[in-house]
mmCIF file of C-alpha atoms and ligand atoms in Angstrom:
data_model
loop_
_atom_site.group_PDB
_atom_site.id
_atom_site.type_symbol
_atom_site.label_atom_id
_atom_site.label_comp_id
_atom_site.label_asym_id
_atom_site.label_seq_id
_atom_site.Cartn_x
_atom_site.Cartn_y
_atom_site.Cartn_z
ATOM 1 C CA UNK A 1 64.665 -37.119 188.788
ATOM 2 C CA UNK A 2 63.443 -39.610 186.873
ATOM 3 C CA UNK A 3 64.018 -43.205 187.973
ATOM 4 C CA UNK A 4 65.108 -45.788 186.289
ATOM 5 C CA UNK A 5 62.197 -48.649 185.697
ATOM 6 C CA UNK A 6 65.379 -51.739 185.597
ATOM 7 C CA UNK A 7 67.077 -49.963 188.436
ATOM 8 C CA UNK A 8 67.288 -51.461 191.838
ATOM 9 C CA UNK A 9 64.777 -50.436 194.266
ATOM 10 C CA UNK A 10 65.857 -51.800 198.587
ATOM 11 C CA UNK A 11 62.549 -51.322 200.341
ATOM 12 C CA UNK A 12 63.562 -51.637 204.120
ATOM 13 C CA UNK A 13 60.290 -52.871 206.264
ATOM 14 C CA UNK A 14 58.968 -54.361 203.060
ATOM 15 C CA UNK A 15 56.646 -56.695 205.587
ATOM 16 C CA UNK A 16 54.881 -53.661 207.573
ATOM 17 C CA UNK A 17 52.686 -51.312 206.634
ATOM 18 C CA UNK A 18 53.987 -48.417 204.570
ATOM 19 C CA UNK A 19 57.280 -51.026 203.122
ATOM 20 C CA UNK A 20 54.850 -53.809 201.635
ATOM 21 C CA UNK A 21 52.323 -50.437 199.800
ATOM 22 C CA UNK A 22 55.239 -49.238 198.482
ATOM 23 C CA UNK A 23 56.604 -52.491 197.133
ATOM 24 C CA UNK A 24 53.387 -53.135 196.089
ATOM 25 C CA UNK A 25 52.774 -50.031 193.761
ATOM 26 C CA UNK A 26 56.324 -50.005 192.530
ATOM 27 C CA UNK A 27 55.938 -53.262 191.159
ATOM 28 C CA UNK A 28 52.615 -52.051 190.019
ATOM 29 C CA UNK A 29 54.036 -49.736 188.527
ATOM 30 C CA UNK A 30 56.615 -51.578 186.185
ATOM 31 C CA UNK A 31 60.025 -51.741 188.678
ATOM 32 C CA UNK A 32 61.334 -54.647 187.202
ATOM 33 C CA UNK A 33 64.063 -54.362 190.070
ATOM 34 C CA UNK A 34 61.640 -54.539 193.438
ATOM 35 C CA UNK A 35 64.254 -55.881 196.618
ATOM 36 C CA UNK A 36 62.473 -55.852 199.781
ATOM 37 C CA UNK A 37 63.759 -56.671 203.102
ATOM 38 C CA UNK A 38 62.423 -57.364 206.686
ATOM 39 C CA UNK A 39 63.190 -58.891 210.029
ATOM 40 C CA UNK A 40 60.207 -60.871 209.799
ATOM 41 C CA UNK A 41 59.868 -64.234 208.615
ATOM 42 C CA UNK A 42 57.870 -64.229 204.974
ATOM 43 C CA UNK A 43 54.754 -65.467 205.613
ATOM 44 C CA UNK A 44 54.892 -62.851 208.308
ATOM 45 C CA UNK A 45 54.988 -59.943 205.637
ATOM 46 C CA UNK A 46 51.654 -57.860 205.338
ATOM 47 C CA UNK A 47 52.233 -57.932 201.793
ATOM 48 C CA UNK A 48 54.437 -59.858 199.397
ATOM 49 C CA UNK A 49 53.276 -59.370 195.910
ATOM 50 C CA UNK A 50 54.396 -61.064 193.124
ATOM 51 C CA UNK A 51 58.078 -60.068 191.445
ATOM 52 C CA UNK A 52 59.478 -58.748 194.848
ATOM 53 C CA UNK A 53 63.138 -60.292 195.983
ATOM 54 C CA UNK A 54 61.736 -61.205 199.710
ATOM 55 C CA UNK A 55 64.411 -61.150 201.953
ATOM 56 C CA UNK A 56 64.393 -61.860 205.387
ATOM 57 C CA UNK A 57 67.383 -59.737 207.605
ATOM 58 C CA UNK A 58 68.016 -57.926 210.542
ATOM 59 C CA UNK A 59 68.931 -55.004 209.476
ATOM 60 C CA UNK A 60 70.471 -53.198 212.895
ATOM 61 C CA UNK A 61 73.234 -55.820 211.929
ATOM 62 C CA UNK A 62 75.465 -53.844 209.514
ATOM 63 C CA UNK A 63 76.234 -57.518 207.903
ATOM 64 C CA UNK A 64 72.702 -57.186 206.616
ATOM 65 C CA UNK A 65 72.682 -54.416 205.629
ATOM 66 C CA UNK A 66 75.242 -54.763 203.289
ATOM 67 C CA UNK A 67 73.728 -57.363 201.848
ATOM 68 C CA UNK A 68 70.118 -56.036 201.477
ATOM 69 C CA UNK A 69 71.925 -52.831 199.968
ATOM 70 C CA UNK A 70 74.586 -54.830 197.465
ATOM 71 C CA UNK A 71 73.832 -53.888 193.660
ATOM 72 C CA UNK A 72 70.242 -51.068 194.772
ATOM 73 C CA UNK A 73 69.856 -47.694 193.415
ATOM 74 C CA UNK A 74 68.075 -46.540 195.443
ATOM 75 C CA UNK A 75 67.436 -47.513 199.225
ATOM 76 C CA UNK A 76 64.232 -46.420 200.638
ATOM 77 C CA UNK A 77 63.879 -47.129 204.662
ATOM 78 C CA UNK A 78 61.179 -47.836 206.601
ATOM 79 C CA UNK A 79 62.533 -50.133 208.915
ATOM 80 C CA UNK A 80 62.030 -49.717 212.738
ATOM 81 C CA UNK A 81 60.571 -51.137 215.974
ATOM 82 C CA UNK A 82 57.605 -49.306 216.473
ATOM 83 C CA UNK A 83 53.937 -49.085 217.118
ATOM 84 C CA UNK A 84 51.360 -46.886 218.678
ATOM 85 C CA UNK A 85 51.625 -44.369 221.507
ATOM 86 C CA UNK A 86 51.156 -47.425 223.496
ATOM 87 C CA UNK A 87 54.393 -49.074 221.876
ATOM 88 C CA UNK A 88 56.752 -46.324 222.144
ATOM 89 C CA UNK A 89 55.446 -45.331 226.033
ATOM 90 C CA UNK A 90 56.081 -48.155 226.793
ATOM 91 C CA UNK A 91 59.172 -49.673 225.012
ATOM 92 C CA UNK A 92 62.033 -46.177 224.790
ATOM 93 C CA UNK A 93 64.843 -48.543 224.562
ATOM 94 C CA UNK A 94 63.667 -50.490 222.534
ATOM 95 C CA UNK A 95 62.823 -47.701 219.628
ATOM 96 C CA UNK A 96 66.218 -45.987 220.468
ATOM 97 C CA UNK A 97 67.760 -49.293 219.415
ATOM 98 C CA UNK A 98 66.679 -48.669 215.618
ATOM 99 C CA UNK A 99 68.900 -46.117 215.427
ATOM 100 C CA UNK A 100 70.971 -49.087 214.455
ATOM 101 C CA UNK A 101 69.425 -49.852 211.301
ATOM 102 C CA UNK A 102 69.861 -46.165 210.424
ATOM 103 C CA UNK A 103 73.345 -46.090 211.201
ATOM 104 C CA UNK A 104 74.063 -49.696 209.643
ATOM 105 C CA UNK A 105 71.823 -49.105 206.287
ATOM 106 C CA UNK A 106 73.770 -45.304 205.670
ATOM 107 C CA UNK A 107 77.107 -47.011 205.768
ATOM 108 C CA UNK A 108 76.341 -50.091 203.553
ATOM 109 C CA UNK A 109 74.134 -47.404 201.021
ATOM 110 C CA UNK A 110 77.713 -45.366 201.351
ATOM 111 C CA UNK A 111 79.843 -48.282 200.506
ATOM 112 C CA UNK A 112 77.571 -49.191 197.833
ATOM 113 C CA UNK A 113 77.522 -45.869 195.789
ATOM 114 C CA UNK A 114 73.411 -46.087 195.882
ATOM 115 C CA UNK A 115 71.767 -43.406 193.984
ATOM 116 C CA UNK A 116 69.094 -42.369 196.775
ATOM 117 C CA UNK A 117 68.391 -43.033 199.944
ATOM 118 C CA UNK A 118 65.329 -42.053 201.453
ATOM 119 C CA UNK A 119 64.294 -42.494 205.627
ATOM 120 C CA UNK A 120 60.851 -41.987 206.704
ATOM 121 C CA UNK A 121 61.368 -39.747 210.304
ATOM 122 C CA UNK A 122 58.369 -38.715 211.622
ATOM 123 C CA UNK A 123 56.488 -36.210 213.505
ATOM 124 C CA UNK A 124 57.357 -37.702 216.468
ATOM 125 C CA UNK A 125 60.549 -35.314 216.119
ATOM 126 C CA UNK A 126 58.126 -31.785 217.327
ATOM 127 C CA UNK A 127 58.858 -30.806 221.042
ATOM 128 C CA UNK A 128 55.858 -30.975 222.903
ATOM 129 C CA UNK A 129 55.216 -27.614 224.127
ATOM 130 C CA UNK A 130 54.207 -26.791 220.905
ATOM 131 C CA UNK A 131 51.823 -29.139 221.453
ATOM 132 C CA UNK A 132 50.022 -28.733 224.076
ATOM 133 C CA UNK A 133 46.565 -27.469 223.332
ATOM 134 C CA UNK A 134 43.953 -29.482 220.899
ATOM 135 C CA UNK A 135 43.906 -25.463 219.003
ATOM 136 C CA UNK A 136 47.260 -26.383 218.063
ATOM 137 C CA UNK A 137 49.669 -23.548 215.687
ATOM 138 C CA UNK A 138 50.396 -26.711 213.161
ATOM 139 C CA UNK A 139 53.631 -27.940 212.885
ATOM 140 C CA UNK A 140 56.379 -25.951 210.644
ATOM 141 C CA UNK A 141 59.618 -27.704 209.866
ATOM 142 C CA UNK A 142 62.091 -25.364 211.557
ATOM 143 C CA UNK A 143 59.597 -25.883 215.035
ATOM 144 C CA UNK A 144 61.764 -29.284 215.892
ATOM 145 C CA UNK A 145 64.768 -27.408 217.083
ATOM 146 C CA UNK A 146 65.623 -26.304 219.634
ATOM 147 C CA UNK A 147 65.405 -29.634 220.138
ATOM 148 C CA UNK A 148 63.108 -31.514 222.580
ATOM 149 C CA UNK A 149 61.025 -34.389 220.821
ATOM 150 C CA UNK A 150 59.692 -36.817 221.747
ATOM 151 C CA UNK A 151 61.106 -39.283 224.182
ATOM 152 C CA UNK A 152 63.211 -42.261 222.815
ATOM 153 C CA UNK A 153 61.127 -42.862 219.463
ATOM 154 C CA UNK A 154 61.564 -38.547 218.671
ATOM 155 C CA UNK A 155 65.177 -38.837 220.205
ATOM 156 C CA UNK A 156 65.771 -41.803 218.100
ATOM 157 C CA UNK A 157 64.516 -40.072 215.021
ATOM 158 C CA UNK A 158 65.673 -36.536 214.987
ATOM 159 C CA UNK A 159 69.181 -38.381 215.399
ATOM 160 C CA UNK A 160 68.618 -40.515 212.717
ATOM 161 C CA UNK A 161 67.393 -37.562 210.388
ATOM 162 C CA UNK A 162 70.628 -36.056 210.902
ATOM 163 C CA UNK A 163 72.833 -38.709 210.295
ATOM 164 C CA UNK A 164 71.060 -38.749 206.955
ATOM 165 C CA UNK A 165 72.025 -34.940 206.401
ATOM 166 C CA UNK A 166 75.988 -35.520 207.852
ATOM 167 C CA UNK A 167 76.434 -38.303 205.382
ATOM 168 C CA UNK A 168 74.895 -35.838 202.395
ATOM 169 C CA UNK A 169 77.253 -33.798 203.729
ATOM 170 C CA UNK A 170 80.845 -35.739 204.373
ATOM 171 C CA UNK A 171 80.448 -38.705 201.665
ATOM 172 C CA UNK A 172 77.430 -36.988 199.219
ATOM 173 C CA UNK A 173 74.930 -39.627 199.500
ATOM 174 C CA UNK A 174 71.970 -38.063 198.495
ATOM 175 C CA UNK A 175 69.283 -38.566 201.145
ATOM 176 C CA UNK A 176 66.085 -37.221 202.000
ATOM 177 C CA UNK A 177 63.605 -37.336 204.871
ATOM 178 C CA UNK A 178 60.355 -37.705 205.407
ATOM 179 C CA UNK A 179 58.369 -36.447 208.283
ATOM 180 C CA UNK A 180 55.657 -38.853 208.451
ATOM 181 C CA UNK A 181 52.367 -37.687 210.434
ATOM 182 C CA UNK A 182 49.916 -40.857 211.490
ATOM 183 C CA UNK A 183 49.782 -42.139 208.294
ATOM 184 C CA UNK A 184 46.654 -45.282 208.408
ATOM 185 C CA UNK A 185 44.867 -47.313 205.917
ATOM 186 C CA UNK A 186 44.255 -50.896 205.578
ATOM 187 C CA UNK A 187 46.567 -54.107 205.229
ATOM 188 C CA UNK A 188 48.593 -52.632 208.395
ATOM 189 C CA UNK A 189 48.944 -53.808 212.468
ATOM 190 C CA UNK A 190 45.307 -53.218 213.995
ATOM 191 C CA UNK A 191 45.352 -55.283 216.496
ATOM 192 C CA UNK A 192 48.024 -56.460 219.033
ATOM 193 C CA UNK A 193 49.144 -53.412 220.691
ATOM 194 C CA UNK A 194 51.311 -52.114 218.031
ATOM 195 C CA UNK A 195 48.138 -50.329 215.953
ATOM 196 C CA UNK A 196 48.002 -46.941 215.950
ATOM 197 C CA UNK A 197 44.518 -44.374 216.638
ATOM 198 C CA UNK A 198 43.029 -44.978 213.609
ATOM 199 C CA UNK A 199 43.246 -48.440 213.224
ATOM 200 C CA UNK A 200 42.123 -49.047 216.504
ATOM 201 C CA UNK A 201 38.645 -47.402 216.275
ATOM 202 C CA UNK A 202 37.982 -49.163 213.832
ATOM 203 C CA UNK A 203 38.049 -52.088 215.266
ATOM 204 C CA UNK A 204 36.592 -50.991 218.333
ATOM 205 C CA UNK A 205 33.867 -50.159 216.395
ATOM 206 C CA UNK A 206 33.939 -53.234 214.767
ATOM 207 C CA UNK A 207 33.965 -55.475 217.134
ATOM 208 C CA UNK A 208 30.970 -53.245 218.730
ATOM 209 C CA UNK A 209 29.050 -54.279 215.948
ATOM 210 C CA UNK A 210 29.388 -57.342 215.335
ATOM 211 C CA UNK A 211 28.752 -58.454 219.088
ATOM 212 C CA UNK A 212 25.620 -55.850 219.819
ATOM 213 C CA UNK A 213 27.609 -54.789 222.997
ATOM 214 C CA UNK A 214 26.971 -51.042 222.513
ATOM 215 C CA UNK A 215 29.897 -49.263 223.848
ATOM 216 C CA UNK A 216 33.482 -48.065 222.675
ATOM 217 C CA UNK A 217 36.427 -47.719 224.963
ATOM 218 C CA UNK A 218 38.941 -44.241 223.964
ATOM 219 C CA UNK A 219 42.176 -43.768 225.307
ATOM 220 C CA UNK A 220 41.505 -39.767 226.560
ATOM 221 C CA UNK A 221 38.794 -37.255 226.610
ATOM 222 C CA UNK A 222 38.500 -37.442 222.977
ATOM 223 C CA UNK A 223 39.145 -33.926 222.786
ATOM 224 C CA UNK A 224 42.969 -34.653 221.529
ATOM 225 C CA UNK A 225 43.575 -33.577 218.069
ATOM 226 C CA UNK A 226 45.370 -35.200 215.369
ATOM 227 C CA UNK A 227 45.041 -34.896 211.750
ATOM 228 C CA UNK A 228 46.102 -38.387 209.670
ATOM 229 C CA UNK A 229 47.240 -38.719 206.412
ATOM 230 C CA UNK A 230 45.956 -41.561 204.053
ATOM 231 C CA UNK A 231 48.430 -44.521 202.864
ATOM 232 C CA UNK A 232 48.214 -42.889 199.475
ATOM 233 C CA UNK A 233 49.031 -39.977 200.451
ATOM 234 C CA UNK A 234 52.180 -40.802 202.419
ATOM 235 C CA UNK A 235 53.855 -43.096 199.178
ATOM 236 C CA UNK A 236 52.984 -40.171 196.720
ATOM 237 C CA UNK A 237 55.013 -37.909 198.818
ATOM 238 C CA UNK A 238 57.288 -40.439 199.521
ATOM 239 C CA UNK A 239 58.080 -40.705 196.158
ATOM 240 C CA UNK A 240 58.290 -36.618 195.305
ATOM 241 C CA UNK A 241 60.800 -36.632 198.403
ATOM 242 C CA UNK A 242 62.884 -39.406 197.175
ATOM 243 C CA UNK A 243 63.272 -38.022 193.241
ATOM 244 C CA UNK A 244 63.351 -34.828 194.636
ATOM 245 C CA UNK A 245 66.021 -32.116 195.047
ATOM 246 C CA UNK A 246 65.014 -30.867 198.296
ATOM 247 C CA UNK A 247 67.248 -32.397 200.872
ATOM 248 C CA UNK A 248 65.916 -30.935 203.971
ATOM 249 C CA UNK A 249 63.478 -33.192 205.896
ATOM 250 C CA UNK A 250 59.958 -31.577 205.079
ATOM 251 C CA UNK A 251 56.512 -33.048 206.550
ATOM 252 C CA UNK A 252 54.348 -35.645 205.141
ATOM 253 C CA UNK A 253 50.944 -35.445 206.364
ATOM 254 C CA UNK A 254 47.828 -34.609 206.193
ATOM 255 C CA UNK A 255 46.323 -30.962 207.385
ATOM 256 C CA UNK A 256 42.810 -31.875 208.196
ATOM 257 C CA UNK A 257 42.720 -31.868 212.114
ATOM 258 C CA UNK A 258 40.006 -33.638 213.999
ATOM 259 C CA UNK A 259 39.871 -34.275 217.331
ATOM 260 C CA UNK A 260 39.664 -38.395 218.729
ATOM 261 C CA UNK A 261 35.671 -38.229 218.976
ATOM 262 C CA UNK A 262 35.233 -36.880 215.440
ATOM 263 C CA UNK A 263 37.594 -39.227 214.246
ATOM 264 C CA UNK A 264 35.357 -41.837 216.357
ATOM 265 C CA UNK A 265 31.792 -39.946 214.563
ATOM 266 C CA UNK A 266 33.168 -39.954 211.472
ATOM 267 C CA UNK A 267 33.707 -44.117 212.033
ATOM 268 C CA UNK A 268 30.777 -44.812 213.710
ATOM 269 C CA UNK A 269 28.884 -42.927 210.815
ATOM 270 C CA UNK A 270 30.386 -45.897 208.356
ATOM 271 C CA UNK A 271 30.195 -48.567 210.247
ATOM 272 C CA UNK A 272 25.944 -47.319 210.991
ATOM 273 C CA UNK A 273 26.350 -47.521 214.655
ATOM 274 C CA UNK A 274 25.937 -45.056 217.751
ATOM 275 C CA UNK A 275 28.285 -46.168 220.222
ATOM 276 C CA UNK A 276 28.247 -45.797 224.082
ATOM 277 C CA UNK A 277 31.737 -43.828 224.829
ATOM 278 C CA UNK A 278 33.517 -44.363 228.040
ATOM 279 C CA UNK A 279 36.746 -42.367 227.808
ATOM 280 C CA UNK A 280 39.923 -43.860 229.812
ATOM 281 C CA UNK A 281 41.876 -40.981 231.039
ATOM 282 C CA UNK A 282 44.913 -42.959 232.075
ATOM 283 C CA UNK A 283 45.776 -44.594 229.301
ATOM 284 C CA UNK A 284 48.633 -42.926 227.593
ATOM 285 C CA UNK A 285 48.021 -39.925 225.072
ATOM 286 C CA UNK A 286 50.720 -38.710 223.625
ATOM 287 C CA UNK A 287 50.725 -34.952 222.397
ATOM 288 C CA UNK A 288 47.670 -33.084 222.855
ATOM 289 C CA UNK A 289 46.870 -31.487 219.416
ATOM 290 C CA UNK A 290 49.366 -32.260 216.262
ATOM 291 C CA UNK A 291 49.341 -30.981 212.922
ATOM 292 C CA UNK A 292 50.684 -30.708 210.267
ATOM 293 C CA UNK A 293 51.983 -27.135 208.597
ATOM 294 C CA UNK A 294 52.492 -28.074 204.546
ATOM 295 C CA UNK A 295 53.364 -24.990 203.459
ATOM 296 C CA UNK A 296 57.172 -25.939 202.549
ATOM 297 C CA UNK A 297 55.895 -28.698 201.103
ATOM 298 C CA UNK A 298 53.149 -26.967 198.658
ATOM 299 C CA UNK A 299 56.105 -24.706 198.634
ATOM 300 C CA UNK A 300 58.928 -27.473 197.094
ATOM 301 C CA UNK A 301 56.971 -29.989 194.957
ATOM 302 C CA UNK A 302 53.647 -27.825 194.438
ATOM 303 C CA UNK A 303 51.642 -30.365 196.408
ATOM 304 C CA UNK A 304 50.373 -32.148 199.798
ATOM 305 C CA UNK A 305 48.294 -34.841 200.485
ATOM 306 C CA UNK A 306 44.992 -34.303 199.543
ATOM 307 C CA UNK A 307 42.745 -37.729 200.626
ATOM 308 C CA UNK A 308 39.692 -37.087 202.702
ATOM 309 C CA UNK A 309 39.795 -37.999 206.385
ATOM 310 C CA UNK A 310 36.082 -40.154 205.438
ATOM 311 C CA UNK A 311 37.192 -41.210 202.180
ATOM 312 C CA UNK A 312 40.528 -43.004 203.611
ATOM 313 C CA UNK A 313 38.429 -43.981 206.311
ATOM 314 C CA UNK A 314 35.554 -46.028 204.785
ATOM 315 C CA UNK A 315 38.867 -48.201 202.979
ATOM 316 C CA UNK A 316 40.258 -49.209 206.122
ATOM 317 C CA UNK A 317 37.261 -49.371 207.896
ATOM 318 C CA UNK A 318 36.157 -51.609 205.789
ATOM 319 C CA UNK A 319 39.565 -53.752 206.047
ATOM 320 C CA UNK A 320 39.774 -53.941 209.462
ATOM 321 C CA UNK A 321 36.097 -54.915 209.561
ATOM 322 C CA UNK A 322 36.934 -57.548 207.278
ATOM 323 C CA UNK A 323 40.059 -59.492 209.409
ATOM 324 C CA UNK A 324 37.747 -58.883 212.590
ATOM 325 C CA UNK A 325 34.291 -61.280 211.163
ATOM 326 C CA UNK A 326 37.325 -63.582 209.735
ATOM 327 C CA UNK A 327 38.743 -63.669 213.337
HETATM 328 P P1 NAD B 1 55.741 -50.845 210.438
HETATM 329 O O1 NAD B 1 55.773 -51.659 211.632
HETATM 330 O O2 NAD B 1 53.954 -51.881 209.837
HETATM 331 O O3 NAD B 1 56.417 -51.716 209.890
HETATM 332 C C1 NAD B 1 58.047 -51.102 209.956
HETATM 333 C C2 NAD B 1 58.403 -52.956 209.249
HETATM 334 O O4 NAD B 1 59.943 -52.148 209.641
HETATM 335 C C3 NAD B 1 57.900 -53.929 210.584
HETATM 336 O O5 NAD B 1 57.755 -55.245 209.543
HETATM 337 C C4 NAD B 1 59.248 -54.598 211.183
HETATM 338 O O6 NAD B 1 59.607 -55.965 211.011
HETATM 339 C C5 NAD B 1 60.313 -53.864 210.530
HETATM 340 N N1 NAD B 1 61.961 -53.859 211.456
HETATM 341 C C6 NAD B 1 61.726 -53.814 212.483
HETATM 342 N N2 NAD B 1 62.859 -53.658 212.961
HETATM 343 C C7 NAD B 1 63.682 -54.529 212.013
HETATM 344 C C8 NAD B 1 65.004 -54.600 211.111
HETATM 345 N N3 NAD B 1 66.297 -54.872 213.048
HETATM 346 N N4 NAD B 1 65.808 -54.788 210.230
HETATM 347 C C9 NAD B 1 64.779 -55.691 209.515
HETATM 348 N N5 NAD B 1 63.724 -54.662 209.851
HETATM 349 C C10 NAD B 1 62.360 -54.091 210.571
HETATM 350 O O7 NAD B 1 55.305 -49.885 210.592
HETATM 351 P P2 NAD B 1 55.029 -48.234 209.098
HETATM 352 O O8 NAD B 1 54.051 -47.551 209.788
HETATM 353 O O9 NAD B 1 55.385 -49.469 208.127
HETATM 354 O O10 NAD B 1 56.188 -47.901 209.495
HETATM 355 C C11 NAD B 1 57.428 -47.200 208.827
HETATM 356 C C12 NAD B 1 58.036 -46.567 208.549
HETATM 357 O O11 NAD B 1 57.431 -44.958 209.003
HETATM 358 C C13 NAD B 1 58.705 -46.480 210.418
HETATM 359 O O12 NAD B 1 60.307 -45.964 210.305
HETATM 360 C C14 NAD B 1 57.943 -45.927 210.944
HETATM 361 O O13 NAD B 1 58.725 -45.246 212.235
HETATM 362 C C15 NAD B 1 58.320 -44.678 210.348
HETATM 363 N N6 NAD B 1 56.180 -43.498 210.379
HETATM 364 C C16 NAD B 1 55.578 -44.383 209.987
HETATM 365 C C17 NAD B 1 54.265 -43.619 210.972
HETATM 366 C C18 NAD B 1 53.224 -44.450 210.762
HETATM 367 O O14 NAD B 1 52.252 -43.337 211.353
HETATM 368 N N7 NAD B 1 52.807 -45.641 210.574
HETATM 369 C C19 NAD B 1 54.123 -42.436 211.473
HETATM 370 C C20 NAD B 1 55.730 -41.491 211.249
HETATM 371 C C21 NAD B 1 56.902 -42.187 210.790
#
């Protein structure tokens, strides 16, 4: 589908990491009517590019959802009460309450006759039994069933995926669903408890460099594995899904698997430091290993994320290091 540059785009969670980048990209590409909504006050948004119609609203409330969606042709729902492993392990009820956001936005989108509706799901929908080994078999979309997702956050995501599917089947709303795998990049959460591993490691390395303290704390034994997806790839994948014909959930994730120790190696190398590692085995850990199987997205779109971890981390480290220095 060709996007109409004059049609109205609604990005929810626009004050957040991915939402901020998406709004900036849409405006940069010449979309004339981009509306962003977030529950946070405008001064707390990560990005507020000129030209965006920025509104504060709580998408858990049906009335606010209707107001935000009014007149929109395309909706990208990125709003969620979420964070890194520490946040989602300790706030399962809050994560599950995000179900209200997608539910009310779907109702509002159906009522407003929205043309396309995108939902940001997560690799946390996959059952832990597929992720018990550091040397993982990458997760393919069909592995989500039989269902046993991550407690709290993952169940909400899986339920909301199904809600999208049924709104498409029963009401003809064109829904699209991405399962994001560990998105990272600059201009997002980097401290305070909601940040993810790449930003947290960049911050710890930058702090160690600045203070001269030659030590870093790492959560777990450092052998746990993950793949990390750079924000530019996330946005490309999002737009492909939004405009494409494929409506079942698709992984949007890098397949470059690294251990947390390797992640630290790369960041240390970028920063030009070598630190003594102290492993906190009691910290929240998540699954033992996780990677994205990209066979399906390759088949459907002849595309998969391509940014090398090292390249994405260079940009991310520079930005996080600037924040640490400024603070
Ligand atoms: P983020 O926390 O930076 O952004 C989410 C935004 O949603 C925040 O600004 C928050 O204030 C807003 N929000 C929360 N509750 C709201 C409400 N009731 N009404 C309106 N806005 C509300 O997170 P992100 O990394 O940008 O993630 C965006 C989406 O992608 C989320 O749905 C998330 O679950 C999903 N996702 C992200 C990752 C990742 O690695 N970043 C991985 C998988 C899935």
